[in-house]
PDB file of C-alpha atoms in Angstrom:
ATOM      1  CA  MET A   1      19.985 275.365   7.973  1.00 46.00           C
ATOM      2  CA  ALA A   2      18.565 277.521   5.035  1.00 58.00           C
ATOM      3  CA  GLY A   3      16.757 280.738   5.403  1.00 62.00           C
ATOM      4  CA  VAL A   4      13.034 280.416   5.580  1.00 61.00           C
ATOM      5  CA  ASP A   5      10.684 282.451   3.176  1.00 62.00           C
ATOM      6  CA  LEU A   6       8.309 284.018   5.485  1.00 59.00           C
ATOM      7  CA  ARG A   7       6.421 286.067   2.414  1.00 60.00           C
ATOM      8  CA  ASP A   8       3.803 283.566   2.830  1.00 62.00           C
ATOM      9  CA  VAL A   9       3.405 282.886   6.322  1.00 66.00           C
ATOM     10  CA  ILE A  10       0.097 284.023   7.350  1.00 82.00           C
ATOM     11  CA  LEU A  11      -0.403 285.487  11.186  1.00 90.00           C
ATOM     12  CA  PRO A  12      -3.498 285.677  13.094  1.00 93.00           C
ATOM     13  CA  ILE A  13      -4.868 289.413  13.467  1.00 94.00           C
ATOM     14  CA  GLY A  14      -4.214 290.844  16.969  1.00 92.00           C
ATOM     15  CA  LEU A  15      -0.942 288.762  17.440  1.00 92.00           C
ATOM     16  CA  LEU A  16       1.152 290.662  19.895  1.00 89.00           C
ATOM     17  CA  ARG A  17       5.218 291.138  19.530  1.00 90.00           C
ATOM     18  CA  HIS A  18       7.512 292.644  21.200  1.00 86.00           C
ATOM     19  CA  ALA A  19      10.783 294.333  19.422  1.00 87.00           C
ATOM     20  CA  LEU A  20      14.279 295.916  20.306  1.00 86.00           C
ATOM     21  CA  PHE A  21      13.256 298.427  17.335  1.00 88.00           C
ATOM     22  CA  ASP A  22      10.541 300.648  16.832  1.00 87.00           C
ATOM     23  CA  ASP A  23       9.307 299.779  13.331  1.00 92.00           C
ATOM     24  CA  LEU A  24       8.194 296.445  12.388  1.00 93.00           C
ATOM     25  CA  GLY A  25       6.714 297.518   9.272  1.00 93.00           C
ATOM     26  CA  PRO A  26       3.411 298.828   8.311  1.00 95.00           C
ATOM     27  CA  ALA A  27       1.264 295.568   8.951  1.00 95.00           C
ATOM     28  CA  TRP A  28       2.390 295.700  12.787  1.00 96.00           C
ATOM     29  CA  LEU A  29       0.897 298.642  14.795  1.00 96.00           C
ATOM     30  CA  ARG A  30       2.570 300.276  17.631  1.00 94.00           C
ATOM     31  CA  LEU A  31       0.893 300.124  21.388  1.00 91.00           C
ATOM     32  CA  ASP A  32       1.892 303.607  21.928  1.00 91.00           C
ATOM     33  CA  GLY A  33      -1.295 306.079  22.313  1.00 92.00           C
ATOM     34  CA  LYS A  34      -0.089 308.244  19.952  1.00 93.00           C
ATOM     35  CA  THR A  35       0.432 306.625  16.367  1.00 95.00           C
ATOM     36  CA  GLU A  36      -2.299 307.205  14.178  1.00 97.00           C
ATOM     37  CA  TYR A  37      -3.576 304.437  11.028  1.00 97.00           C
ATOM     38  CA  GLN A  38      -5.951 305.237   8.539  1.00 97.00           C
ATOM     39  CA  ARG A  39      -9.072 302.980   9.090  1.00 97.00           C
ATOM     40  CA  ALA A  40      -9.247 302.031   5.109  1.00 97.00           C
ATOM     41  CA  SER A  41      -6.025 300.202   5.478  1.00 97.00           C
ATOM     42  CA  TYR A  42      -6.727 297.588   8.025  1.00 97.00           C
ATOM     43  CA  PRO A  43     -10.434 296.641   7.726  1.00 96.00           C
ATOM     44  CA  GLU A  44     -10.254 293.336   8.959  1.00 95.00           C
ATOM     45  CA  PHE A  45      -8.626 294.665  12.140  1.00 96.00           C
ATOM     46  CA  VAL A  46     -10.371 297.729  12.658  1.00 97.00           C
ATOM     47  CA  ALA A  47     -14.101 295.201  12.715  1.00 96.00           C
ATOM     48  CA  LYS A  48     -12.601 292.797  14.944  1.00 94.00           C
ATOM     49  CA  ALA A  49     -10.721 296.050  17.255  1.00 93.00           C
ATOM     50  CA  SER A  50     -13.436 298.146  17.102  1.00 92.00           C
ATOM     51  CA  GLY A  51     -15.339 298.469  20.726  1.00 89.00           C
ATOM     52  CA  MET A  52     -12.023 297.510  22.552  1.00 89.00           C
ATOM     53  CA  GLY A  53     -10.868 299.277  25.622  1.00 86.00           C
ATOM     54  CA  TRP A  54      -7.474 299.365  23.756  1.00 88.00           C
ATOM     55  CA  PHE A  55      -8.762 300.577  20.632  1.00 93.00           C
ATOM     56  CA  LEU A  56      -8.830 303.986  20.226  1.00 92.00           C
ATOM     57  CA  ALA A  57     -10.569 306.868  17.911  1.00 95.00           C
ATOM     58  CA  GLY A  58      -7.952 308.960  15.965  1.00 95.00           C
ATOM     59  CA  SER A  59      -8.050 313.061  15.503  1.00 96.00           C
ATOM     60  CA  THR A  60     -10.517 312.241  12.603  1.00 96.00           C
ATOM     61  CA  ALA A  61     -12.931 309.523  11.828  1.00 96.00           C
ATOM     62  CA  SER A  62     -10.981 307.791   9.250  1.00 97.00           C
ATOM     63  CA  THR A  63      -8.181 307.381  12.078  1.00 97.00           C
ATOM     64  CA  PHE A  64      -7.291 305.237  14.830  1.00 97.00           C
ATOM     65  CA  LYS A  65      -4.669 304.796  17.525  1.00 96.00           C
ATOM     66  CA  LEU A  66      -4.288 302.028  19.741  1.00 94.00           C
ATOM     67  CA  VAL A  67      -3.347 302.460  23.788  1.00 90.00           C
ATOM     68  CA  LYS A  68      -0.645 303.048  24.992  1.00 88.00           C
ATOM     69  CA  VAL A  69       1.274 300.173  27.416  1.00 81.00           C
ATOM     70  CA  PRO A  70       3.489 301.968  29.941  1.00 74.00           C
ATOM     71  CA  VAL A  71       6.657 300.352  29.993  1.00 71.00           C
ATOM     72  CA  GLY A  72       7.027 297.722  33.058  1.00 65.00           C
ATOM     73  CA  THR A  73       3.450 296.647  32.122  1.00 66.00           C
ATOM     74  CA  ALA A  74       3.944 293.128  31.626  1.00 60.00           C
ATOM     75  CA  THR A  75       2.001 291.137  28.627  1.00 58.00           C
ATOM     76  CA  VAL A  76       1.994 287.762  30.327  1.00 57.00           C
ATOM     77  CA  ALA A  77      -0.846 288.009  32.400  1.00 53.00           C
ATOM     78  CA  SER A  78      -2.541 285.227  30.311  1.00 55.00           C
ATOM     79  CA  GLY A  79      -5.853 283.558  30.656  1.00 58.00           C
ATOM     80  CA  PHE A  80      -9.393 283.454  29.416  1.00 57.00           C
ATOM     81  CA  ASP A  81     -11.133 284.810  32.488  1.00 60.00           C
ATOM     82  CA  GLY A  82      -9.835 288.756  31.966  1.00 63.00           C
ATOM     83  CA  VAL A  83     -10.412 291.062  29.208  1.00 65.00           C
ATOM     84  CA  ALA A  84      -7.748 290.736  26.405  1.00 66.00           C
ATOM     85  CA  GLY A  85      -6.052 293.979  26.195  1.00 65.00           C
ATOM     86  CA  SER A  86      -6.975 295.086  29.323  1.00 68.00           C
ATOM     87  CA  LEU A  87      -4.764 296.971  31.603  1.00 67.00           C
ATOM     88  CA  ILE A  88      -4.317 295.410  35.065  1.00 69.00           C
ATOM     89  CA  GLY A  89      -2.534 296.282  37.785  1.00 71.00           C
ATOM     90  CA  SER A  90      -0.026 299.132  38.883  1.00 71.00           C
ATOM     91  CA  ASP A  91       3.246 300.263  39.259  1.00 69.00           C
ATOM     92  CA  SER A  92       3.070 301.977  42.483  1.00 76.00           C
ATOM     93  CA  VAL A  93       0.682 301.940  45.516  1.00 80.00           C
ATOM     94  CA  THR A  94      -0.496 304.108  48.339  1.00 82.00           C
ATOM     95  CA  LEU A  95      -0.724 301.823  51.452  1.00 80.00           C
ATOM     96  CA  THR A  96      -3.690 303.161  53.732  1.00 80.00           C
ATOM     97  CA  LEU A  97      -3.860 302.748  57.682  1.00 78.00           C
ATOM     98  CA  ALA A  98      -6.130 299.139  56.586  1.00 77.00           C
ATOM     99  CA  MET A  99      -3.304 297.558  54.246  1.00 78.00           C
ATOM    100  CA  LEU A 100      -0.904 297.265  57.365  1.00 75.00           C
ATOM    101  CA  PRO A 101      -1.035 294.580  60.083  1.00 76.00           C
ATOM    102  CA  GLU A 102      -2.274 295.396  63.242  1.00 77.00           C
ATOM    103  CA  HIS A 103       0.815 296.578  65.251  1.00 73.00           C
ATOM    104  CA  ASP A 104       1.911 299.335  67.803  1.00 74.00           C
ATOM    105  CA  HIS A 105       5.329 301.672  68.131  1.00 75.00           C
ATOM    106  CA  GLY A 106       6.732 301.800  71.785  1.00 71.00           C
ATOM    107  CA  TYR A 107       7.875 305.315  72.711  1.00 71.00           C
ATOM    108  CA  VAL A 108       9.255 306.741  76.028  1.00 68.00           C
ATOM    109  CA  ASP A 109       6.801 308.017  78.247  1.00 66.00           C
ATOM    110  CA  ASP A 110       8.195 311.545  79.918  1.00 65.00           C
ATOM    111  CA  THR A 111       5.270 312.143  82.108  1.00 64.00           C
ATOM    112  CA  VAL A 112       5.474 312.111  85.739  1.00 59.00           C
ATOM    113  CA  GLU A 113       3.443 309.793  87.942  1.00 59.00           C
ATOM    114  CA  MET A 114       3.266 310.845  91.766  1.00 56.00           C
ATOM    115  CA  LYS A 115       1.447 309.565  94.684  1.00 54.00           C
ATOM    116  CA  ALA A 116       1.177 311.374  97.773  1.00 53.00           C
ATOM    117  CA  GLY A 117       2.411 309.768 101.142  1.00 51.00           C
ATOM    118  CA  THR A 118       4.996 307.251  99.845  1.00 54.00           C
ATOM    119  CA  ALA A 119       8.029 309.509 100.501  1.00 54.00           C
ATOM    120  CA  GLY A 120       7.236 311.153 103.666  1.00 53.00           C
ATOM    121  CA  LEU A 121       6.850 314.699 104.178  1.00 55.00           C
ATOM    122  CA  LEU A 122       8.628 316.224 101.147  1.00 55.00           C
ATOM    123  CA  GLY A 123       6.738 313.346  98.759  1.00 55.00           C
ATOM    124  CA  GLY A 124       3.341 314.957  99.817  1.00 57.00           C
ATOM    125  CA  LEU A 125       4.418 318.610  99.707  1.00 59.00           C
ATOM    126  CA  LEU A 126       6.231 318.278  96.312  1.00 56.00           C
ATOM    127  CA  PRO A 127       2.980 318.082  94.056  1.00 57.00           C
ATOM    128  CA  LEU A 128       1.541 321.089  96.120  1.00 57.00           C
ATOM    129  CA  LEU A 129       4.631 322.681  95.617  1.00 59.00           C
ATOM    130  CA  THR A 130       5.276 322.023  92.179  1.00 60.00           C
ATOM    131  CA  GLY A 131       1.458 321.985  90.483  1.00 55.00           C
ATOM    132  CA  SER A 132       2.256 318.376  89.878  1.00 59.00           C
ATOM    133  CA  THR A 133      -1.069 316.270  89.361  1.00 56.00           C
ATOM    134  CA  ALA A 134      -0.754 312.629  88.741  1.00 54.00           C
ATOM    135  CA  LYS A 135      -2.711 311.415  86.335  1.00 58.00           C
ATOM    136  CA  ALA A 136      -3.418 308.798  84.066  1.00 56.00           C
ATOM    137  CA  GLN A 137      -3.963 309.558  80.162  1.00 62.00           C
ATOM    138  CA  PRO A 138      -4.215 307.107  77.093  1.00 70.00           C
ATOM    139  CA  LYS A 139      -1.174 307.082  75.018  1.00 73.00           C
ATOM    140  CA  THR A 140      -0.739 306.518  71.317  1.00 72.00           C
ATOM    141  CA  THR A 141       1.697 307.390  68.598  1.00 76.00           C
ATOM    142  CA  ALA A 142       1.197 309.770  66.307  1.00 70.00           C
ATOM    143  CA  LYS A 143       0.533 308.968  62.781  1.00 70.00           C
ATOM    144  CA  ALA A 144       3.567 309.423  60.544  1.00 68.00           C
ATOM    145  CA  GLY A 145       4.043 308.877  56.201  1.00 69.00           C
ATOM    146  CA  GLY A 146       3.434 311.314  53.697  1.00 70.00           C
ATOM    147  CA  GLY A 147       0.807 309.409  51.716  1.00 72.00           C
ATOM    148  CA  LYS A 148       2.914 309.120  48.666  1.00 78.00           C
ATOM    149  CA  PRO A 149       3.156 306.020  46.083  1.00 76.00           C
ATOM    150  CA  VAL A 150       5.437 303.316  46.908  1.00 76.00           C
ATOM    151  CA  PRO A 151       7.074 302.157  43.848  1.00 73.00           C
ATOM    152  CA  ILE A 152       6.775 298.225  43.403  1.00 75.00           C
ATOM    153  CA  LYS A 153       7.707 297.982  39.613  1.00 68.00           C
ATOM    154  CA  PRO A 154       9.895 294.813  39.368  1.00 68.00           C
ATOM    155  CA  PRO A 155      13.483 294.806  37.162  1.00 66.00           C
ATOM    156  CA  GLY A 156      12.675 294.118  33.490  1.00 68.00           C
ATOM    157  CA  PHE A 157      13.900 294.694  30.147  1.00 71.00           C
ATOM    158  CA  VAL A 158      11.966 297.240  27.961  1.00 76.00           C
ATOM    159  CA  ALA A 159      10.751 296.467  24.119  1.00 81.00           C
ATOM    160  CA  HIS A 160       8.402 297.790  22.209  1.00 85.00           C
ATOM    161  CA  LEU A 161       4.850 296.420  21.907  1.00 88.00           C
ATOM    162  CA  PHE A 162       3.016 296.002  18.269  1.00 91.00           C
ATOM    163  CA  VAL A 163      -0.115 293.924  17.306  1.00 94.00           C
ATOM    164  CA  PHE A 164      -0.102 292.525  13.793  1.00 95.00           C
ATOM    165  CA  ALA A 165      -3.091 294.251  11.926  1.00 96.00           C
ATOM    166  CA  GLY A 166      -2.854 292.419   8.646  1.00 93.00           C
ATOM    167  CA  ARG A 167      -1.142 293.550   5.326  1.00 90.00           C
ATOM    168  CA  PRO A 168      -2.719 297.397   4.612  1.00 94.00           C
ATOM    169  CA  ARG A 169      -4.432 298.141   2.043  1.00 91.00           C
TER     170      ARG A 169
END
């Protein structure tokens, strides 16, 4: 099959694309949180994107940058019930007691319970001689854990993320 001339293909503003290279040309902007672009170069894109949470102010009034999409962020969460361009989910979670299912922990009870009068004269005198007292105290296990986030990032493949902003002017 012969090659296809893509010079006249029209792409929609806002189209996302993954790439293994870090530059796809001036029409494709990086979602890296640091590369700044001139607002005047992309007027149609700026008109559509201004005010969106992923469209960020640049270091001057004439520039802008796009939110950094962290490694491991899936870009396949699609649908129309959320805000396009918003970051969702997390790459770690800190579990709280409320998140754990109800459970208990068995442990060895090293306390001694003695009943006077059940083992003859020595059994009745032992609590008096040793200072032992029979007590029934409620037992609980100690809390464990350091409250550190648990990584939940699944294995994946890293590629750079770009958005099509149209040919710059």
